[in-house]
Structure formats: C-alpha cells, structure tokens
Short mmCIF file of C-alpha atoms in Angstrom, two decimals:
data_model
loop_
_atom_site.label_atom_id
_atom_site.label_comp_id
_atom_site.label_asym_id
_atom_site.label_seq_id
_atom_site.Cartn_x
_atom_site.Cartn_y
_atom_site.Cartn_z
CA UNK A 1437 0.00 0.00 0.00
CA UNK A 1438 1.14 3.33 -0.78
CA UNK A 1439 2.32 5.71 1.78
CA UNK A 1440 0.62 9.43 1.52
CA UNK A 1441 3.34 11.55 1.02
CA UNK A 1442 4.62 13.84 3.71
CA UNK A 1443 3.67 17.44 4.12
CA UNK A 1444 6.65 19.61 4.31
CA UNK A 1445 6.47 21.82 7.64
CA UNK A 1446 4.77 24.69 7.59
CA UNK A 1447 8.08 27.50 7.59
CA UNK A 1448 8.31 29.43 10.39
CA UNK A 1449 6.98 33.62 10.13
CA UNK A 1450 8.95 35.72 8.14
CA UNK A 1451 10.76 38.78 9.33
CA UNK A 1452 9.85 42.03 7.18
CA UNK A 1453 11.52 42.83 4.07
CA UNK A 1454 13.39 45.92 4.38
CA UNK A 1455 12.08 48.90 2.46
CA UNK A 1456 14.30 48.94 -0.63
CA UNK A 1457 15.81 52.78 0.25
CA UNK A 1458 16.37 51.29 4.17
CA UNK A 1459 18.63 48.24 2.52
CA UNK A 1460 22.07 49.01 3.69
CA UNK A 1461 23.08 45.90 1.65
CA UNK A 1462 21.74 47.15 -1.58
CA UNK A 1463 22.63 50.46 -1.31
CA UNK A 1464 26.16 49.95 -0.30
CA UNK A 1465 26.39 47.40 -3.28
CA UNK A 1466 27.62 48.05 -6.98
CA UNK A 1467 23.75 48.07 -7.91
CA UNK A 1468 22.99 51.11 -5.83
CA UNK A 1469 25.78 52.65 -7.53
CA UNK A 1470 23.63 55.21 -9.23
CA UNK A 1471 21.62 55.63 -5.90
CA UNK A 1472 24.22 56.75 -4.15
CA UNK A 1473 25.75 58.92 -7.23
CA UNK A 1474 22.56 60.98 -7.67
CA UNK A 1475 22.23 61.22 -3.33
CA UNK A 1476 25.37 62.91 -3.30
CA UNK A 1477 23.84 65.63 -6.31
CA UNK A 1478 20.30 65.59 -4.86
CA UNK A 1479 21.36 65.79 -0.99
CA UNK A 1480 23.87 68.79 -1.66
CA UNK A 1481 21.00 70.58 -3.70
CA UNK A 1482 18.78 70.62 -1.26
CA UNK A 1483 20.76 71.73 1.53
CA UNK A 1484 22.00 74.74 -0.82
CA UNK A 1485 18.45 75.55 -2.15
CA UNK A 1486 17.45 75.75 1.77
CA UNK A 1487 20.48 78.01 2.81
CA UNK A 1488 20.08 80.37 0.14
CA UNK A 1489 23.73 79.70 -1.04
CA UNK A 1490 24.20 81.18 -4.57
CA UNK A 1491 27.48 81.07 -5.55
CA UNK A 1492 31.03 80.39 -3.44
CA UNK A 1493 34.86 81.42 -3.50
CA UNK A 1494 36.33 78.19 -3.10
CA UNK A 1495 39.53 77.87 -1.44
CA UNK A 1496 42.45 74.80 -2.27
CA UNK A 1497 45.77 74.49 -0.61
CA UNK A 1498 47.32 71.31 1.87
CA UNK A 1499 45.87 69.99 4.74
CA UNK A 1500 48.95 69.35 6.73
CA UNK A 1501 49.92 72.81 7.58
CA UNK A 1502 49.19 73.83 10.58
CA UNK A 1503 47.88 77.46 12.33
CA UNK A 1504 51.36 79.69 13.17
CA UNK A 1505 50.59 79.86 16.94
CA UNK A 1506 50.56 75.62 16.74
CA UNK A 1507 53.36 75.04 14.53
CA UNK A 1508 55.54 77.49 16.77
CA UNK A 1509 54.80 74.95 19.84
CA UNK A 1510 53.96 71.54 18.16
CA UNK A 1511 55.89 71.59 14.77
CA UNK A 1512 53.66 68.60 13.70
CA UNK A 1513 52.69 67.49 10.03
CA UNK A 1514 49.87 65.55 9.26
CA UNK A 1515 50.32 62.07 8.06
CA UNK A 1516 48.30 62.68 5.16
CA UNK A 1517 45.11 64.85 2.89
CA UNK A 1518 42.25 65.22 6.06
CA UNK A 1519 44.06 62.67 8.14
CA UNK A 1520 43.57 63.21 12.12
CA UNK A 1521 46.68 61.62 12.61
CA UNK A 1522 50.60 62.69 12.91
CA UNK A 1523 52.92 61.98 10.21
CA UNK A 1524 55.42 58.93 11.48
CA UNK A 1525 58.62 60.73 13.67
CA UNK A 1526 61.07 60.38 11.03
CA UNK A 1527 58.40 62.68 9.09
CA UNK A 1528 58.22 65.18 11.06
CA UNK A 1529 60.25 68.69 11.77
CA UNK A 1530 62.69 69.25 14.53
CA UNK A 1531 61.10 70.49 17.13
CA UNK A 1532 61.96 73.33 19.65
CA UNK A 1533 64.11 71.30 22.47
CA UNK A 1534 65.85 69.34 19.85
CA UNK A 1535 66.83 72.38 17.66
CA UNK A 1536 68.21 73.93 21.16
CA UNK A 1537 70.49 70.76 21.90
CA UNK A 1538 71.30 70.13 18.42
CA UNK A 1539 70.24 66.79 18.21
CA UNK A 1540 68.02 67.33 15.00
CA UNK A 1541 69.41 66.11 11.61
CA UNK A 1542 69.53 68.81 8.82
CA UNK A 1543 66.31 67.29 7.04
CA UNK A 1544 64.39 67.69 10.50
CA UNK A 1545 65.70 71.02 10.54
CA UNK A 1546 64.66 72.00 7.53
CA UNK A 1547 61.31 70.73 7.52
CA UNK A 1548 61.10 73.14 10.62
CA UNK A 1549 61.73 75.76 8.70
CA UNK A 1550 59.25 75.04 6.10
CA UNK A 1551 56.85 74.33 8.77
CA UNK A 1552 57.04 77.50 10.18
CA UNK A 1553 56.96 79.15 6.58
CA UNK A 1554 53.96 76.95 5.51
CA UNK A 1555 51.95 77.94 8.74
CA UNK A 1556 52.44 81.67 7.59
CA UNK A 1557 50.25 80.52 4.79
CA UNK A 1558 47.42 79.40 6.98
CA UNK A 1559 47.53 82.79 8.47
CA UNK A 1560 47.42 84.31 5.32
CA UNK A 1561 44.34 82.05 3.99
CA UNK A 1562 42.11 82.99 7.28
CA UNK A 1563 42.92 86.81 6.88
CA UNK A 1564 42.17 86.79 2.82
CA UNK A 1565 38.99 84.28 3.61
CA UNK A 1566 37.84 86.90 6.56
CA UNK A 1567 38.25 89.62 4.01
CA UNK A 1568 35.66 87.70 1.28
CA UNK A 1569 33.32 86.71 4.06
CA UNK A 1570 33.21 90.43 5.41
CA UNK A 1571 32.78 91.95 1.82
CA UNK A 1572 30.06 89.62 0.64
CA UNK A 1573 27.89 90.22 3.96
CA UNK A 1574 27.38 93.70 2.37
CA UNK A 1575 25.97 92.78 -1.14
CA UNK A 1576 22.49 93.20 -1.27
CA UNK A 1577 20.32 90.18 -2.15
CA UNK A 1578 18.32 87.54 0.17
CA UNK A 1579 20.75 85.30 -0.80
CA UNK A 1580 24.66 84.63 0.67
CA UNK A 1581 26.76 85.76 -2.57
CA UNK A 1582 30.62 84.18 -2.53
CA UNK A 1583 30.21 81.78 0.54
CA UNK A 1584 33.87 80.74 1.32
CA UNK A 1585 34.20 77.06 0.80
CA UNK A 1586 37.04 74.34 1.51
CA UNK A 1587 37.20 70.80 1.77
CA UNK A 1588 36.20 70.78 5.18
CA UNK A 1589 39.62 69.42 6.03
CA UNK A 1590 42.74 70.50 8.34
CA UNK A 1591 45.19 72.92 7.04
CA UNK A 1592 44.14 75.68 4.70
CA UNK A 1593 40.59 74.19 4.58
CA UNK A 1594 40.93 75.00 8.60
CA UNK A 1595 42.33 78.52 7.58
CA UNK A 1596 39.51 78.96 5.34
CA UNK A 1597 36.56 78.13 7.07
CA UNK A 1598 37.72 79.60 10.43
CA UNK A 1599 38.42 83.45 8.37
CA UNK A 1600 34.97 83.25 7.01
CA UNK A 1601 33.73 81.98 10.82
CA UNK A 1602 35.60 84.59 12.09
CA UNK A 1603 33.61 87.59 9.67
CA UNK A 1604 30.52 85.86 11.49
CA UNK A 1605 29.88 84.26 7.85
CA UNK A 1606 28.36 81.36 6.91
CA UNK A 1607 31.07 78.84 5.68
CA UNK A 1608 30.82 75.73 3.89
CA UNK A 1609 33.05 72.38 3.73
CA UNK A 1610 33.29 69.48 1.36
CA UNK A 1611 34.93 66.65 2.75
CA UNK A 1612 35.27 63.50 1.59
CA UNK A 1613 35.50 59.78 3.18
CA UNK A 1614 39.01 58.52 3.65
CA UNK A 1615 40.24 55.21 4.38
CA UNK A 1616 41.70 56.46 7.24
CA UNK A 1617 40.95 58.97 10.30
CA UNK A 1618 39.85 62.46 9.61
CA UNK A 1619 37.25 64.91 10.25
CA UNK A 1620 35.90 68.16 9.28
CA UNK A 1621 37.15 71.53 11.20
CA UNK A 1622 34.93 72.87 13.54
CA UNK A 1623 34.58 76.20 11.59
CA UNK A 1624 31.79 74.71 8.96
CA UNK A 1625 28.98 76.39 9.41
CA UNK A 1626 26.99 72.93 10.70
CA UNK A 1627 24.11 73.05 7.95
CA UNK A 1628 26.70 73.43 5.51
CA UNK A 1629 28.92 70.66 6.41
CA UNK A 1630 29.32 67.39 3.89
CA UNK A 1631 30.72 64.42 3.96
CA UNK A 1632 31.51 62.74 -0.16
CA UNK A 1633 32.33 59.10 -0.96
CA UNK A 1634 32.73 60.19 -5.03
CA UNK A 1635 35.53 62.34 -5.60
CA UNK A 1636 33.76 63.34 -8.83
CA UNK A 1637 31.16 64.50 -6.98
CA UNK A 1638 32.80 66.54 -4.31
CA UNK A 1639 34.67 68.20 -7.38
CA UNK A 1640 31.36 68.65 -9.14
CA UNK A 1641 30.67 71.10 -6.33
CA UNK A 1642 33.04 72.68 -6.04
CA UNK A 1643 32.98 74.12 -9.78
CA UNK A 1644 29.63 74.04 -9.99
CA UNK A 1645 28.97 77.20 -7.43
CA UNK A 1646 32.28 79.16 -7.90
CA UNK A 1647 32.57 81.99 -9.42
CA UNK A 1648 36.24 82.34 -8.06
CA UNK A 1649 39.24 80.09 -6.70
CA UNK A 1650 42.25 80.81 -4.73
CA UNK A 1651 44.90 77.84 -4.74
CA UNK A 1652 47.06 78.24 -1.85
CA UNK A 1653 50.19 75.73 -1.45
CA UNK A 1654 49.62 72.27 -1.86
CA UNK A 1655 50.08 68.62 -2.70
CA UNK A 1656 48.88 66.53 -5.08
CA UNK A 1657 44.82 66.85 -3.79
CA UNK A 1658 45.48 70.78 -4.41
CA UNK A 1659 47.42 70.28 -8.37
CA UNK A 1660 44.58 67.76 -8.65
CA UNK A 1661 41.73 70.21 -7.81
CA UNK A 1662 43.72 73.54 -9.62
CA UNK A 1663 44.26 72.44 -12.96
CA UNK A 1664 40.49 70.51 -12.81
CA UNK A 1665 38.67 73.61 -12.41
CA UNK A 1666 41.54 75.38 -15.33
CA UNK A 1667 41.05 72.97 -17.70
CA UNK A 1668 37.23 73.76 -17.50
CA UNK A 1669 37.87 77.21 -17.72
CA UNK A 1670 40.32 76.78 -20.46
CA UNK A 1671 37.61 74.59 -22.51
CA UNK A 1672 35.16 76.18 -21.54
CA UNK A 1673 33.22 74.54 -20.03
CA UNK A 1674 32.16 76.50 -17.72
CA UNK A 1675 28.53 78.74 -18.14
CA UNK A 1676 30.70 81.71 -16.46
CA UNK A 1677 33.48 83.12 -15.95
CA UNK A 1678 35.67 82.25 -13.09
CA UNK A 1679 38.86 84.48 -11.37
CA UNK A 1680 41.34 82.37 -9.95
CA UNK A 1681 44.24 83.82 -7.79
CA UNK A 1682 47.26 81.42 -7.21
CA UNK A 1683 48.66 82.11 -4.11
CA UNK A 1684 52.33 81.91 -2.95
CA UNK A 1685 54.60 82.63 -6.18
CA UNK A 1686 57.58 81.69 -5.05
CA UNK A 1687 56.33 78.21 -3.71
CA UNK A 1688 54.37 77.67 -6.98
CA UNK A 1689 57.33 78.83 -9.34
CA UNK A 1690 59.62 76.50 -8.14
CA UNK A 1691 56.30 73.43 -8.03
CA UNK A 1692 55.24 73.78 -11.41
CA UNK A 1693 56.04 76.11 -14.33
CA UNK A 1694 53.43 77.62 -16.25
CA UNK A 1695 55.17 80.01 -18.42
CA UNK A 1696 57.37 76.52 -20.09
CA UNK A 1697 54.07 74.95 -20.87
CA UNK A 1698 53.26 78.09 -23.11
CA UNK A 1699 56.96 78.31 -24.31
CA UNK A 1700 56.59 74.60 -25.49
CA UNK A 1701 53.40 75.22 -27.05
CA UNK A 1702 51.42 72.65 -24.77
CA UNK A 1703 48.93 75.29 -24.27
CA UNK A 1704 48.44 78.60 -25.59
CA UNK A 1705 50.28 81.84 -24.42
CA UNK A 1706 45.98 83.35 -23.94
CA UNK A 1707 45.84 80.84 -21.27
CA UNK A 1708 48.17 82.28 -19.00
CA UNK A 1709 45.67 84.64 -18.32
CA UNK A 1710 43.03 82.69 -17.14
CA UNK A 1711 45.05 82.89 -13.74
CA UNK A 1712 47.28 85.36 -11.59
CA UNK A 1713 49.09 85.25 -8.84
CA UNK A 1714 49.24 86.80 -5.27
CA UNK A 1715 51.42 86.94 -2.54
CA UNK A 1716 49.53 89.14 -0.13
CA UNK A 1717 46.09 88.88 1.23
CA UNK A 1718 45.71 92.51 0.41
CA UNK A 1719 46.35 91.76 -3.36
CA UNK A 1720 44.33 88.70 -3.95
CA UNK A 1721 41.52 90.35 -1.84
CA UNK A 1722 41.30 93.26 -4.55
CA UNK A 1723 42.20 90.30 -7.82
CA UNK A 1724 39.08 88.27 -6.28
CA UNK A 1725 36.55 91.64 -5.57
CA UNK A 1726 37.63 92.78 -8.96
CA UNK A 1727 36.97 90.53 -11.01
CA UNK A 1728 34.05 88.84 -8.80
CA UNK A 1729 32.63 92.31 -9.53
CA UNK A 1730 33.00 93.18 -12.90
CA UNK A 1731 32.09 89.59 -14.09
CA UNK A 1732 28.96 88.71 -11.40
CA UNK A 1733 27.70 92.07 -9.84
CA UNK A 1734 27.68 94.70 -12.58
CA UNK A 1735 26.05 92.62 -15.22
CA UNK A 1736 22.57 93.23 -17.13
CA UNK A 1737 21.71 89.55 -16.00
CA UNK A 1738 22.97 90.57 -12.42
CA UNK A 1739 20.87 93.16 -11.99
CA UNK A 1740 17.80 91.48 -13.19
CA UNK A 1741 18.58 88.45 -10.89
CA UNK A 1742 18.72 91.13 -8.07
CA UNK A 1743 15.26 92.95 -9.03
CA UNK A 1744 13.50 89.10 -8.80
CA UNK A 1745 15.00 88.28 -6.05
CA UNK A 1746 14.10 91.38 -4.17
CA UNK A 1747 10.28 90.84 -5.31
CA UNK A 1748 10.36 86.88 -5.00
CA UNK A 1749 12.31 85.39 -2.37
CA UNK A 1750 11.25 85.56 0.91
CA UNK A 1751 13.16 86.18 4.27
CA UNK A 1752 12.90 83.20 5.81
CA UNK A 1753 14.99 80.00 4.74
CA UNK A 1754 13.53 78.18 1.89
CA UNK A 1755 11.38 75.83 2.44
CA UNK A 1756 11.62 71.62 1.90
CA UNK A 1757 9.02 70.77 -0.82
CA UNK A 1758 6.84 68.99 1.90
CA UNK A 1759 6.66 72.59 3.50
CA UNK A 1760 5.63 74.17 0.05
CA UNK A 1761 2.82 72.04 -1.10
CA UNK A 1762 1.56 71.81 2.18
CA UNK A 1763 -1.92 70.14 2.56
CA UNK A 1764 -1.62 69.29 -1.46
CA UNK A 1765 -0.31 66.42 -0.76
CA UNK A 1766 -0.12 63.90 1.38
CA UNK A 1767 2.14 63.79 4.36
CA UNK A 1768 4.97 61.78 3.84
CA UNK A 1769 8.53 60.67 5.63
#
C-alpha cells in the first residue's frame, strides 16, 4: 500500500523585508551605484536651495599645515590629505628642544623651517577668507553671494573656514571619506557641512557654485583640484566666468612652471591669463573683488537676478518641498 506523502512543515513567520531605500546591503552594493551617485547631487541641492547659497569662493591648498601659533609649539605634520593623525617621527620637523640641543638632523631642521613658513600661509588664507566673508555680507540680495568654501579638512581648509567663521559668515566644507581617520574643522557652518564618498562629486561642487578660486600651497589633492577647475575654464566649459588667484609665487614657481608649458606650445600663451598670482592677502583680496565684480555684480543679467529676487524670495529660509505644497499632498517621511 502506498504511503501518503509527507507534508513539508509549515516554515516558520517571516521577518519584514526591508524597504528597498532602508537596505544598507543594496545600497552599499555596486547596484545602488547610481543611488548613491545621484544622493550625493540631490542631498547637496537641497541643503544649498534651503540656505540660500548662490554662488562660493572656493579655497584649495594642503591639509597638513598647521595654524602659526601651533606650529611654533607643536611643529607637527599631518600624516596625510584630512588625516587626524601625525605623520610617522622620522616625518616630522625638529622640534623646539631638539633644535636647542642640536640633536636634529639637517632634514628635520629644515622641515622646521618650512613648517614655520607653511603655517604663515594658513595665516594668510584665514585673513584673505575673513576679508571675502566680510565683503560679501554687504551685497544686497536675500541670498549669501561668494560663501567661502574648503574641503572641510585640516590645514588651509581649517584657515579657510575659520576666516569666514571669524567675519561671522556662513562657511561651507566638502569633505570626503578617507580610508583612514579624519574629520571636518569645527569652523563649517553645521548646515553646511558634507561628507563625499565620489571624488567626482565633491569636485562637481566645487565648480559648480564658484565663481572664483584661490589655490594656496599644496600637494597633489590641491594640483589635482587647480588644474580641474583650469582645464574647465580653459575649454570652456564653464557657463561663467571664473577668477582664480594662485597664491604663494615663489612656492608655486619652483612646483610647477606655467610660463614653459606656453613656451613649449602645450597650451596657448591666452591661457596664461586665465590665472594670476598673489602673494599678499591685500592683493588677492582686490584680484578676487575685482573681477568677482566686474564679471557677477555689474552685469545686465545681475541686476535682473537682483530685481527678482528682491520681489520673490522671501526672508525666511527656503522651504523643503513637503513645507511648500503643504496640505496638497499627502504627508509623507
């Protein structure tokens, strides 16, 4: 006689399925990709849009200088771009008991010396970033013309952010996640504070708002980020035109030379001109108002933009589209 087949057991209760947008798994995976690509364009936008941020002076230079009042006492470099941690001991300058004995070696000693040079640099970024921060506070317009912006980092980012602080400015930063330590400065204005896994996107940012750029000394994050934004100006590319100061000439003589490239023909003697350099705060200040002025504030196109905004835009912060639309739709999270 045949046996009546077993029934399977019943499986126990399910746990819910996690709302697709709430899957870390998925979203962290290649196929949220494009997810996470269009978060950090849509995210950004809306924070900008609700802060009334038109357009930003955008600030490059290292992150492992330090403030002159530090590097007088601690003498420390930063072991790398945005790191929170020291360079290794070996990397680092002499420092003021072993100058007095003599113990340091001459390559200690002479990273001292650039250390102390280098953190007259910071000092210079805060002063020229106070200076933009202070100026732009007395445009008119509802919204915050020529916000200064890092990459939210140490160093001149610090210098930046903490000038425009300072000039009781808003202030924003662009970091980006590192495989290693870091943070952003505590001068971000905290609304304006981001955090970028994409280096495309980060970069899309920071062109995308300026409408000038000052490239103070650097590595290879700040010759990355300088000739980016050039070669957009140079093509192009760019719906505007954009004043960029290079700051330090005798550091950036001896880095890179601009005047061969045009010698050799690699680009065109016109394109010298789409930069200029600076050596004072005092100077760049006027290269940066000048030009800021004469290509975004005196302009038919300005001064429509201004008459709108005067009759359109309210006082208040802008609000999120939930806000706008109101009982028109339905309340959602």
């Amino acid at each position: 006689m045949d046996k009546e087949p077993m029934m399977p057991e019943v499986p126990d209760e399910l746990e819910e399925a996690p709302l697709a947008y709430e899957n870390s798994e998925f979203l962290n995976s290649p196929d949220g990709r494009l997810l996470r690509i269009m978060a950090e364009y849509q995210e950004p936008m809306a924070r900008f849009r609700r802060e009334r941020i038109q357009d930003t002076v955008v600030f490059f230079g290292s992150a492992r200088f330090r403030a002159l009042d530090v590097v007088s006492s601690e003498l420390e470099l930063l072991a790398n771009t945005g790191s929170a941690q020291p360079a290794p001991e070996h990397e680092q300058p002499a420092r003021p008991g072993e100058i007095e004995s003599g113990e340091a070696s001459r390559w200690k000693l002479k990273l001292a010396e650039a250390a102390v040079e280098m953190a007259q640099y910071y000092e210079d970024a805060r002063r020229l970033a106070g200076m933009v921060a202070a100026w732009s506070q007395t445009l008119p317009g509802r919204r915050h013309r020529f916000v200064v912006t890092s990459g939210g980092g140490p160093g001149i980012m610090e210098a930046a952010n903490r000038g425009a602080y300072e000039a009781g400015c808003k202030t924003i930063g662009l970091n980006i996640r590192l495989p290693f330590e870091q943070h952003p400065n505590p001068y971000i204005t905290p609304e304006l504070n981001f955090d970028f896994h994409y280096f495309f996107m980060r970069k899309y940012w920071f062109a995308y708002l300026a409408k000038a750029l000052v490239v103070f000394p650097g590595g290879f994050g700040t010759l990355d980020e300088m000739f980016e934004l050039l070669t957009l100006a140079q093509t192009k590319k760019l719906a505007k035109k954009i004043t960029v100061v290079i700051y330090g000439s005798e550091y950036w003589k001896h880095v890179i030379n601009l005047e061969l490239l045009s010698e050799k023909g690699a680009i065109a003697l016109s394109d010298l001109e789409l930069f200029q350099f600076a050596d004072a705060p005092e100077d760049a200040f006027r290269i940066l108002k000048d030009g800021l002025t004469e290509n975004h504030l005196e302009s038919d196109y300005e001064r429509e933009q201004q008459r709108l905004e005067r009759e359109m835009i309210p006082v208040e912060p802008a609000p999120s589209a939930q806000e706008m639309l109101g009982p028109d739709i339905s309340k959602t999270r």
